[in-house]
mmCIF file of C-alpha atoms in Angstrom:
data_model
loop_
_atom_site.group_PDB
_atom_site.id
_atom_site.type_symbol
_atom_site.label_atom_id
_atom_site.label_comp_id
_atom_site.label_asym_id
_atom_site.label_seq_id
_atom_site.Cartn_x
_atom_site.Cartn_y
_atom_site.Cartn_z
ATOM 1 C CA UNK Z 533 12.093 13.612 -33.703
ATOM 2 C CA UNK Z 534 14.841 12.989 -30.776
ATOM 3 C CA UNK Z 535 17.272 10.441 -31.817
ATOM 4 C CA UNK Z 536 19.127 8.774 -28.819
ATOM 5 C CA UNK Z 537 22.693 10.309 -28.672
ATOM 6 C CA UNK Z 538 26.046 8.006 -29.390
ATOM 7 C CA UNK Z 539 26.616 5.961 -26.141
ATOM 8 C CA UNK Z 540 30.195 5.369 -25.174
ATOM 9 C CA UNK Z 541 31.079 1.336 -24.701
ATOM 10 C CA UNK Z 542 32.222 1.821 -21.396
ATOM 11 C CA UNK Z 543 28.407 3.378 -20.404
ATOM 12 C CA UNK Z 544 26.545 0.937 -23.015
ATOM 13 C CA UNK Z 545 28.149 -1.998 -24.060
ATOM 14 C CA UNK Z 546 27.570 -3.440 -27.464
ATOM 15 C CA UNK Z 547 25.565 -7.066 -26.725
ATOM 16 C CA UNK Z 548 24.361 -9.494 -29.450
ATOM 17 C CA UNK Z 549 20.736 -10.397 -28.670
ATOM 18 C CA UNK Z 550 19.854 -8.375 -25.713
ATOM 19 C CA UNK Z 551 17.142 -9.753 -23.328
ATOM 20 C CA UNK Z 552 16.841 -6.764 -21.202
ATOM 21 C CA UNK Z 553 16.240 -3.107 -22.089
ATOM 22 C CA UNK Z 554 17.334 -0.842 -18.881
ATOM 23 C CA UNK Z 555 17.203 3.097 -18.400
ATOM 24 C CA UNK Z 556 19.285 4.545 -15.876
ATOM 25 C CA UNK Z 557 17.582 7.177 -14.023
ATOM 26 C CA UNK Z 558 19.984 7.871 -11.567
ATOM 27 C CA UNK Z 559 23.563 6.208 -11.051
ATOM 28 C CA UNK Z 560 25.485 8.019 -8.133
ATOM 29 C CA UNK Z 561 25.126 7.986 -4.728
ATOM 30 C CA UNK Z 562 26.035 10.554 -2.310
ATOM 31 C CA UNK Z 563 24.882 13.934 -2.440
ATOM 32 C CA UNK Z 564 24.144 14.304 -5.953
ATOM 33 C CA UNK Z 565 20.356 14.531 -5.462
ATOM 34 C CA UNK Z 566 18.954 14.507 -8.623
ATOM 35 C CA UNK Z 567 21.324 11.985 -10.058
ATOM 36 C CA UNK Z 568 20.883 9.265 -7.589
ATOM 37 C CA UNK Z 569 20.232 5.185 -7.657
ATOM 38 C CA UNK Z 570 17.258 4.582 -9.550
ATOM 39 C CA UNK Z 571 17.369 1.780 -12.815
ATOM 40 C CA UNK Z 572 14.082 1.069 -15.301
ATOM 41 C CA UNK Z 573 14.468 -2.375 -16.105
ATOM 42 C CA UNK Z 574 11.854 -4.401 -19.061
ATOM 43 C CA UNK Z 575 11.996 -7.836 -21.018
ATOM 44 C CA UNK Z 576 13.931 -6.716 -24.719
ATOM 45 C CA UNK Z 577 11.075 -5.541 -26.956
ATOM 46 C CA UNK Z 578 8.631 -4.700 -23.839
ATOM 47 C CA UNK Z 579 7.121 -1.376 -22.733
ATOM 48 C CA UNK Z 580 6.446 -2.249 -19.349
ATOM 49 C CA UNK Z 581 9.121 -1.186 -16.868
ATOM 50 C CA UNK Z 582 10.073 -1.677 -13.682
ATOM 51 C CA UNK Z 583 11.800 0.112 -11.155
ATOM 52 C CA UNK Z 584 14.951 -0.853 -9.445
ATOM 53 C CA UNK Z 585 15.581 1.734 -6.748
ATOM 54 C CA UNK Z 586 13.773 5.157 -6.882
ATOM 55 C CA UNK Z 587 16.960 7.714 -5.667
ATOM 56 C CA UNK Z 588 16.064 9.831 -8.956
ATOM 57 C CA UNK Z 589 12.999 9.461 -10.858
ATOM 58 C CA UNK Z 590 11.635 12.690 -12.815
ATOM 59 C CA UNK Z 591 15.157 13.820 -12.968
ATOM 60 C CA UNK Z 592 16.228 10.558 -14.529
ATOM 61 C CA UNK Z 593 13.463 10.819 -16.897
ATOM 62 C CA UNK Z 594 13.880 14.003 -18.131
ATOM 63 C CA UNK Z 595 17.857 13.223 -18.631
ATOM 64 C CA UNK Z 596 16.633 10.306 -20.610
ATOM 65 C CA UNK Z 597 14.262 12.208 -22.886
ATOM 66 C CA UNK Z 598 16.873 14.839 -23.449
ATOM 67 C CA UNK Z 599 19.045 11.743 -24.563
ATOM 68 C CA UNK Z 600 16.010 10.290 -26.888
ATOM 69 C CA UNK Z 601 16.363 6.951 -24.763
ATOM 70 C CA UNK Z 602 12.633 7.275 -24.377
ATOM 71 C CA UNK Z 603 11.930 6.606 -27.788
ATOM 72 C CA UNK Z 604 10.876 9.367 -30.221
ATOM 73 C CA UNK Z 605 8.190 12.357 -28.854
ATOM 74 C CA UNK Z 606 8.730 10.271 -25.453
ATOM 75 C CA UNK Z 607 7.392 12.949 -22.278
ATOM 76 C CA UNK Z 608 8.439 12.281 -18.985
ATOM 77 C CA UNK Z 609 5.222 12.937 -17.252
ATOM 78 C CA UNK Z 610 3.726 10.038 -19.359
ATOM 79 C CA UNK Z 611 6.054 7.613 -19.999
ATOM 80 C CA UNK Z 612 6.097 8.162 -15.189
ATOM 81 C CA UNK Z 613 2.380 7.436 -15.324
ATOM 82 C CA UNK Z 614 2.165 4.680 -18.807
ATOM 83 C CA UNK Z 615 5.044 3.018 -18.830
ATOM 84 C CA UNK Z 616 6.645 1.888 -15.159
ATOM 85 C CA UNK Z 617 4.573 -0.667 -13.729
ATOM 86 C CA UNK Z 618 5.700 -0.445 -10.137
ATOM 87 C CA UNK Z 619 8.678 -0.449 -8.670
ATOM 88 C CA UNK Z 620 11.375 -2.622 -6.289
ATOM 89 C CA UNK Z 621 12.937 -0.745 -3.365
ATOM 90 C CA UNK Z 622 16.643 -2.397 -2.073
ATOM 91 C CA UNK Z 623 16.725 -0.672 1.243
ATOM 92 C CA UNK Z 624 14.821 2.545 2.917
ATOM 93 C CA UNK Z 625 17.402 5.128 2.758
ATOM 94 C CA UNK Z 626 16.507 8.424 1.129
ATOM 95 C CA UNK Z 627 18.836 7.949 -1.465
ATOM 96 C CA UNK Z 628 17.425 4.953 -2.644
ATOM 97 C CA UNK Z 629 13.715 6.460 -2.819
ATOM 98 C CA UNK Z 630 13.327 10.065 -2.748
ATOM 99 C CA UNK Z 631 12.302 10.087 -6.235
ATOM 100 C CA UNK Z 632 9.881 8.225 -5.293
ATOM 101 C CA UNK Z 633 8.602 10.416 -3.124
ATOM 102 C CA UNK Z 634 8.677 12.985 -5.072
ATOM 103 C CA UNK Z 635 6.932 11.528 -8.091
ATOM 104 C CA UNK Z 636 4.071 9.986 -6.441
ATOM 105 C CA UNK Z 637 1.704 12.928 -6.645
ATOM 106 C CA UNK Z 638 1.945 12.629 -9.771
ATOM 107 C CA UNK Z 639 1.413 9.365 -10.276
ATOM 108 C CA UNK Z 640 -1.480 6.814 -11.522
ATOM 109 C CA UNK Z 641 -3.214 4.365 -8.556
ATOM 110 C CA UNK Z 642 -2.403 0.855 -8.072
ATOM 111 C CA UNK Z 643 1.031 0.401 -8.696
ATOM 112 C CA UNK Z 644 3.264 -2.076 -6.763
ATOM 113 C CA UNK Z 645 6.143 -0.961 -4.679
ATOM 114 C CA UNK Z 646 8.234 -3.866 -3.869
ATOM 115 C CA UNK Z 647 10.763 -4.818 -0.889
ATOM 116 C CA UNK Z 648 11.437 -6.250 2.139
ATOM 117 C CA UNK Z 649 9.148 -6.538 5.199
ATOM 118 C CA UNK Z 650 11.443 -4.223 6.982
ATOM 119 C CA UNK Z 651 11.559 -1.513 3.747
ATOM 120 C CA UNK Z 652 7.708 -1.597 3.171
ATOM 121 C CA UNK Z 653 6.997 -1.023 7.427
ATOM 122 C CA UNK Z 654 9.409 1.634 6.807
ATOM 123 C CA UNK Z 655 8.201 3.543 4.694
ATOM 124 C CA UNK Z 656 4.656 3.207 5.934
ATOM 125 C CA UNK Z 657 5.501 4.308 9.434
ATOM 126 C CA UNK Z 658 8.179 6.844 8.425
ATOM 127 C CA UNK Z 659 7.349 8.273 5.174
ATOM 128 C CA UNK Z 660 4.005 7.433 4.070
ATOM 129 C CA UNK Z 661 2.977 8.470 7.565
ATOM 130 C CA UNK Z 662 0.863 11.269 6.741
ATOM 131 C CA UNK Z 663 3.910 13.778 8.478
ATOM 132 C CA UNK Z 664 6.834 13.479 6.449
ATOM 133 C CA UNK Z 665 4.701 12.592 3.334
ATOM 134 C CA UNK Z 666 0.701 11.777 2.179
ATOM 135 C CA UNK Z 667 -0.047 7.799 2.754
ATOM 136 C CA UNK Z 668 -0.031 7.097 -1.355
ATOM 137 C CA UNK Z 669 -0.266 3.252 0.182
ATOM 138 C CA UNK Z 670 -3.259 1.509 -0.073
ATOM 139 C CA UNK Z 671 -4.525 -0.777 2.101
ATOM 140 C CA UNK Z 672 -2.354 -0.069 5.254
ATOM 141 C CA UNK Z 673 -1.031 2.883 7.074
ATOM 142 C CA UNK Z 674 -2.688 5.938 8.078
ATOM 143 C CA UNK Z 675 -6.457 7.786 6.901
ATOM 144 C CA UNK Z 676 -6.862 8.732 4.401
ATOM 145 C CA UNK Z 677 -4.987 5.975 1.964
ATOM 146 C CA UNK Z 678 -4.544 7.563 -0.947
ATOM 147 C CA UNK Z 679 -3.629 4.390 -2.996
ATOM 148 C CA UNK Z 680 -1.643 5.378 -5.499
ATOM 149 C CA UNK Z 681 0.723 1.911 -4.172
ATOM 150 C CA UNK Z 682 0.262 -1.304 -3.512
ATOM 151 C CA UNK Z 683 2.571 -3.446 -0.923
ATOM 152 C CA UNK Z 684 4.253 -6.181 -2.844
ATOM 153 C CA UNK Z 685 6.346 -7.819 0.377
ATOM 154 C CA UNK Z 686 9.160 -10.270 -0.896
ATOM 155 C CA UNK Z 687 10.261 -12.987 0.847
ATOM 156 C CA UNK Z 688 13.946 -14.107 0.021
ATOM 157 C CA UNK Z 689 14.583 -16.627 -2.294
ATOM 158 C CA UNK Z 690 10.562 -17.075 -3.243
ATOM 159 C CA UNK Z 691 9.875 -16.056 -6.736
ATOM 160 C CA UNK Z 692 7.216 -13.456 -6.934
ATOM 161 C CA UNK Z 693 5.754 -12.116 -10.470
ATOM 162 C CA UNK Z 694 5.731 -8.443 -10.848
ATOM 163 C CA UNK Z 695 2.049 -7.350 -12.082
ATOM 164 C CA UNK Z 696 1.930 -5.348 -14.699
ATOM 165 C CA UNK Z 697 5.029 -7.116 -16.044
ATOM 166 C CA UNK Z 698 6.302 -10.113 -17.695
ATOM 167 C CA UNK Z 699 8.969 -10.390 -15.059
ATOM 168 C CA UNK Z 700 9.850 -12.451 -12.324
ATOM 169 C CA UNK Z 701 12.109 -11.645 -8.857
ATOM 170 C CA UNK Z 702 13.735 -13.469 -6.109
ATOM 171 C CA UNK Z 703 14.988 -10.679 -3.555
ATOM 172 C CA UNK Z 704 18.391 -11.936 -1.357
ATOM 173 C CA UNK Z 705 19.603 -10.409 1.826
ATOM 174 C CA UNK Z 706 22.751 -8.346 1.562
ATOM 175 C CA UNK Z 707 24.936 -6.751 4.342
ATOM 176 C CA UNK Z 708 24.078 -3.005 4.835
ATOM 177 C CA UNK Z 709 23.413 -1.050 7.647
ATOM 178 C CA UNK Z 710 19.613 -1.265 8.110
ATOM 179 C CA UNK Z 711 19.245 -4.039 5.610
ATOM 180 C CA UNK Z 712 19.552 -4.151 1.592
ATOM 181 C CA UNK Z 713 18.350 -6.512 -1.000
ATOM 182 C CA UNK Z 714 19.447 -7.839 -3.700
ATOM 183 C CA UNK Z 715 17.087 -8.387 -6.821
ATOM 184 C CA UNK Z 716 17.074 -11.608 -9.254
ATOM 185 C CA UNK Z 717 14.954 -10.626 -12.466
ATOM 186 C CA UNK Z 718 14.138 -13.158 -14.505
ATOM 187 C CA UNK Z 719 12.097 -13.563 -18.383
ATOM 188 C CA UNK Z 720 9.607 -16.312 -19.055
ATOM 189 C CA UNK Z 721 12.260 -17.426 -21.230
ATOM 190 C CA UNK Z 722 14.466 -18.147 -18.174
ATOM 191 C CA UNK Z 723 17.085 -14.823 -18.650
ATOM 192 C CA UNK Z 724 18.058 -13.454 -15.447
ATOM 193 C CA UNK Z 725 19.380 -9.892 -14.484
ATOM 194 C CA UNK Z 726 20.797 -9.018 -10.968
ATOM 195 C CA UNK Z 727 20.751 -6.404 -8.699
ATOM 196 C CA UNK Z 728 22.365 -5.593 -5.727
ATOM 197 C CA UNK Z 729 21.159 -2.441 -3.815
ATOM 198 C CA UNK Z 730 23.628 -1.547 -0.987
ATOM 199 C CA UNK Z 731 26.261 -3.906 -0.049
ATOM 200 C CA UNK Z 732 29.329 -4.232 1.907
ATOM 201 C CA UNK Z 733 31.545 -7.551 2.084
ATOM 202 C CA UNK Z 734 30.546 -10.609 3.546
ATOM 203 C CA UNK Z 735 31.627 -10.804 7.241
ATOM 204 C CA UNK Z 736 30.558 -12.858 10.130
ATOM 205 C CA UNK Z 737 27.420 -13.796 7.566
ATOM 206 C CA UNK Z 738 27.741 -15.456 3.973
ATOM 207 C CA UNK Z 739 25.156 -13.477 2.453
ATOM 208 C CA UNK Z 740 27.445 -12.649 -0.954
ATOM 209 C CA UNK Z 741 28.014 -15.989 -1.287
ATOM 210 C CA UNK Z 742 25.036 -17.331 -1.065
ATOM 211 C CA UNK Z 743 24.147 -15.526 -3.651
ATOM 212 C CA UNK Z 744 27.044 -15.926 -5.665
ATOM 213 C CA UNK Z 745 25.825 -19.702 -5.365
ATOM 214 C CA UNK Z 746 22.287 -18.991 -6.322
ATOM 215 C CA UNK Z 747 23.324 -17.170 -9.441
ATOM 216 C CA UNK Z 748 26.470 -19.684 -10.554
ATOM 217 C CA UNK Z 749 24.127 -22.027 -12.361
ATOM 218 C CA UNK Z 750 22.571 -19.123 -14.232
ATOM 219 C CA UNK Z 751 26.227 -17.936 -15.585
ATOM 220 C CA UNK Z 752 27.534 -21.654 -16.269
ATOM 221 C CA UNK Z 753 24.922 -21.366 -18.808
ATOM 222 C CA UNK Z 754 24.767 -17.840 -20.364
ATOM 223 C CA UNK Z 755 21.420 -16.694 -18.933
ATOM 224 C CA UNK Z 756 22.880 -14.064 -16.757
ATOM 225 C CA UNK Z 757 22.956 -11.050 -18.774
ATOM 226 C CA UNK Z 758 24.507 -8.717 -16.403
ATOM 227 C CA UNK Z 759 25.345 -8.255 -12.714
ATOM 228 C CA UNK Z 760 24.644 -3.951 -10.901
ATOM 229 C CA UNK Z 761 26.638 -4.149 -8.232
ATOM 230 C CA UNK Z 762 28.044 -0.628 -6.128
ATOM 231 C CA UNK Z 763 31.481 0.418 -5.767
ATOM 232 C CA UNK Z 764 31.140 3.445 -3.293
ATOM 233 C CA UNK Z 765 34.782 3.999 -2.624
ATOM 234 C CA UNK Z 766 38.462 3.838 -3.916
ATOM 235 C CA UNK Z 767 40.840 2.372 -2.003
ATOM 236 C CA UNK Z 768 42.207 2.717 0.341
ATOM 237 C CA UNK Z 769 39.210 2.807 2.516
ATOM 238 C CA UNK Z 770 39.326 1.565 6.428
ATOM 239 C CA UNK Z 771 36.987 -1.089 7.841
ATOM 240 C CA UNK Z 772 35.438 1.042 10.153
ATOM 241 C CA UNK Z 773 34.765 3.460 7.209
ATOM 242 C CA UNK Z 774 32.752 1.713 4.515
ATOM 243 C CA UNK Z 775 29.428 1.584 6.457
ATOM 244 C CA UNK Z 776 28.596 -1.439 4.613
ATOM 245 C CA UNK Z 777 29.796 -0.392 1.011
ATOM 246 C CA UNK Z 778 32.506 -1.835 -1.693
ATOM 247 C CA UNK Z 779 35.526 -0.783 -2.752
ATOM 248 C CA UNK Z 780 37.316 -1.707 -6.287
ATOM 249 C CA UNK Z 781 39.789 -4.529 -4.381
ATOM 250 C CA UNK Z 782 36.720 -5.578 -2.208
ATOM 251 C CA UNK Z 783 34.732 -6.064 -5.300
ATOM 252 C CA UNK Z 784 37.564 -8.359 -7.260
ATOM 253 C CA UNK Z 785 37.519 -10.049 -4.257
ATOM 254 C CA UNK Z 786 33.881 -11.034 -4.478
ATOM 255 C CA UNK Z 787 33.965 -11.502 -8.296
ATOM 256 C CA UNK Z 788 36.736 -13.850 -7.300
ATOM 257 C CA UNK Z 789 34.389 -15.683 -5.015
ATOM 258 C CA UNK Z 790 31.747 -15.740 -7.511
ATOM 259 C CA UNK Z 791 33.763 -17.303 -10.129
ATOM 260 C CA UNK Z 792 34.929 -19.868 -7.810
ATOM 261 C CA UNK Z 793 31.116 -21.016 -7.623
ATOM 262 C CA UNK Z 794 30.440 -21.224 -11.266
ATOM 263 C CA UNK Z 795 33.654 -23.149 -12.434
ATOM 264 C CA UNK Z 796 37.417 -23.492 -10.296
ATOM 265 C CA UNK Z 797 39.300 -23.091 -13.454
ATOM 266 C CA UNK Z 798 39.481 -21.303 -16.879
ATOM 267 C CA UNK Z 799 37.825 -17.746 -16.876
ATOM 268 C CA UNK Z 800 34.249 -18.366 -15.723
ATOM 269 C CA UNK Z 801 32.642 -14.656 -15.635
ATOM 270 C CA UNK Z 802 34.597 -14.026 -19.365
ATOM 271 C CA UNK Z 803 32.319 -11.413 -21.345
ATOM 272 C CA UNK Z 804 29.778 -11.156 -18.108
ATOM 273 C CA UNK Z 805 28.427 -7.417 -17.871
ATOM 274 C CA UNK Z 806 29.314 -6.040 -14.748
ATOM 275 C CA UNK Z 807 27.591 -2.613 -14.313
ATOM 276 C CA UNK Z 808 29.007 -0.417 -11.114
ATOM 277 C CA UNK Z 809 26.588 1.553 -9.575
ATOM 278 C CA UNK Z 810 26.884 4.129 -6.615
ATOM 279 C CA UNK Z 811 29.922 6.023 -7.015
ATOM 280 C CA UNK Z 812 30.075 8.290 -4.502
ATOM 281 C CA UNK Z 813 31.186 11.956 -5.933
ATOM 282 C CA UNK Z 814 34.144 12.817 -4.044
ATOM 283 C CA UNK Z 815 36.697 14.480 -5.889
ATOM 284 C CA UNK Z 816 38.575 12.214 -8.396
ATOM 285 C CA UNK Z 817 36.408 9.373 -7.148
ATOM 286 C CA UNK Z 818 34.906 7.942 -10.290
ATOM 287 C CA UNK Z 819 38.209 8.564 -12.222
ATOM 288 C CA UNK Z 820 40.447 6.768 -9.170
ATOM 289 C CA UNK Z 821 37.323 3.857 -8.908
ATOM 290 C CA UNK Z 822 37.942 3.536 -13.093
ATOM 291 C CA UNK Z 823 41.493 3.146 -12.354
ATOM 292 C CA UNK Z 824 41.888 0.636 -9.838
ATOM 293 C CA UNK Z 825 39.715 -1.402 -11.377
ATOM 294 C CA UNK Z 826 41.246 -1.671 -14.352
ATOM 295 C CA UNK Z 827 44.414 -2.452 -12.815
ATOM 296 C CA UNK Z 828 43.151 -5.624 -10.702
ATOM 297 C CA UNK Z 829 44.044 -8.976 -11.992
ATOM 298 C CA UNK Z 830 41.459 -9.912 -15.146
ATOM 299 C CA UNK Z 831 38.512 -11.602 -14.527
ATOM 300 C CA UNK Z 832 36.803 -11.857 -17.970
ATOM 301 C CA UNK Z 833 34.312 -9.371 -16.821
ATOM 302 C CA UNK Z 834 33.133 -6.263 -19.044
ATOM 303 C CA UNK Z 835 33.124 -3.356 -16.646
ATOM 304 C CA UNK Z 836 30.685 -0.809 -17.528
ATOM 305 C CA UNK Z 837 29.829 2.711 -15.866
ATOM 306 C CA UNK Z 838 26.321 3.255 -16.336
ATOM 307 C CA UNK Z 839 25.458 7.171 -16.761
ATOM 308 C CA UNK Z 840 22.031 8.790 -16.185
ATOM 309 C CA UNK Z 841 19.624 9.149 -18.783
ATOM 310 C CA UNK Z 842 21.035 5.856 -20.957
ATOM 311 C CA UNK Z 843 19.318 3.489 -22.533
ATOM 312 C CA UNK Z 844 20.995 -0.016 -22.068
ATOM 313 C CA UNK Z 845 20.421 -3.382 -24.224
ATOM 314 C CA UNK Z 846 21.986 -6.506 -22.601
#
């Protein structure tokens, strides 16, 4: 028997009565390839998982078996196959969904892949295309359709239930080049986890804060149990240089933003998970990321690193 080993706070944060279980399959971005965005995500006591982002899938899962956050005799091959339901996709870029990819040979027929009108004609026309990669879609897209997918298009701000799941999502524009989602899981019971595939600062759109606003309610009253949101770069990064990506004084500035909308006064985000995601691995990045945000004014927030292969309980 594998027993999971000891998690450091910073990576998995002690929370009294999770409503989520998540698995990190991959948490960098960048040129890590086998260690790259990819998050299972299930209701607390559920084996039915879904996939946030698909950057590292096998990898992630044989990471996480090595770390017994599969649960005891857990193999990755099944747990691929058995246990993920389908999957959400934030944006088309590679390093969101090679795993993908990768994994779907493998995989069993008539799961859901998730995303954005604009991600799903993507990847039909430029990776399921029957060139780059077999058409696993079903339905659309070049002879033969092998089916192993399903198209589940999302339109923003329209709750759609994930089959297979007990879960709920609302998907929100963010600013990225190409486009990026954001995704707003909710429980039957009304819990909500977010997460926010590539973004960069809000500029000549409000995209952030409209979905700042959309979550504020959902904080004011404890239901939000954790915010993923990336953090690419330190600082100091140029403008013209983030190509739609945060930075640790970027991100205080949007946590700032965000707990404007839930209350103007006292500490409004005080003991809200924030997980940060992406890291690119430049020399001395993560350590200079850990840094800077530590030394930004306090928000309340509880900063967490996820690392690959984790099992997470908030």
């Amino acid at each position: 028997m594998t027993s999971a080993a000891p998690c450091p706070t910073d990576v998995c944060p002690t929370i009294d009565d999770p409503r989520f279980t998540v698995i990190v399959l991959g948490a960098q971005g960048g040129i890590v390839s086998d260690d790259l965005s990819a998050y299972l995500v299930a209701s607390a006591g559920s084996d039915d998982f879904v996939g946030l982002d698909a950057g590292s899938v096998f990898t992630g899962l044989e990471r996480a078996v090595a770390l017994g956050s599969l649960g005891p005799s857990a193999r990755a091959d099944t747990f691929l196959r058995e246990r993920i339901r389908g999957y959400l996709i934030s944006h088309p870029h590679l390093d969101h969904l090679v795993g993908l990819l990768l994994a779907a040979p493998d995989d069993l027929a008539g799961k859901f892949i998730g995303g954005s009108e604009t991600t799903l004609a993507t990847i039909r026309d430029h990776l399921f295309n029957g060139t780059v990669w077999a058409n696993f879609f079903a339905d659309i897209g070049p002879a033969p359709q092998l089916g192993t997918y399903r198209p589940l298009p999302l339109e923003p701000g329209r709750v759609t239930p994930l089959p297979g799941s007990d879960l709920s999502v609302e998907t929100w524009p963010l600013n990225h080049p190409g486009g990026s989602s954001a995704f707003l899981l909710t429980t039957p019971a009304g819990d909500a986890l977010l997460y926010l595939g590539d973004t960069g600062p809000d500029t000549d759109e409000d995209r952030l804060a409209r979905l700042w606003a959309r979550v504020a309610p959902l904080i004011r009253t404890g239901r939000l149990r954790a915010i993923f949101i990336e953090v690419s770069f330190p600082d100091p990064r140029p403008d013209e240089r983030l190509f739609g990506h945060l930075t640790p004084a970027r991100l205080h500035a949007e946590l700032v933003r965000l707990a404007a909308a839930v209350a103007p006064q006292g500490v409004p985000l005080r003991g809200l998970v924030v997980a940060i995601t992406h890291i690119k691995p430049a020399p001395g990045a993560s350590r200079r990321i850990r840094e800077q945000l530590s030394a930004l004014p306090d928000l309340g927030v509880r900063l967490i690193f996820p690392a690959q292969g984790r099992r997470l309980a908030l």
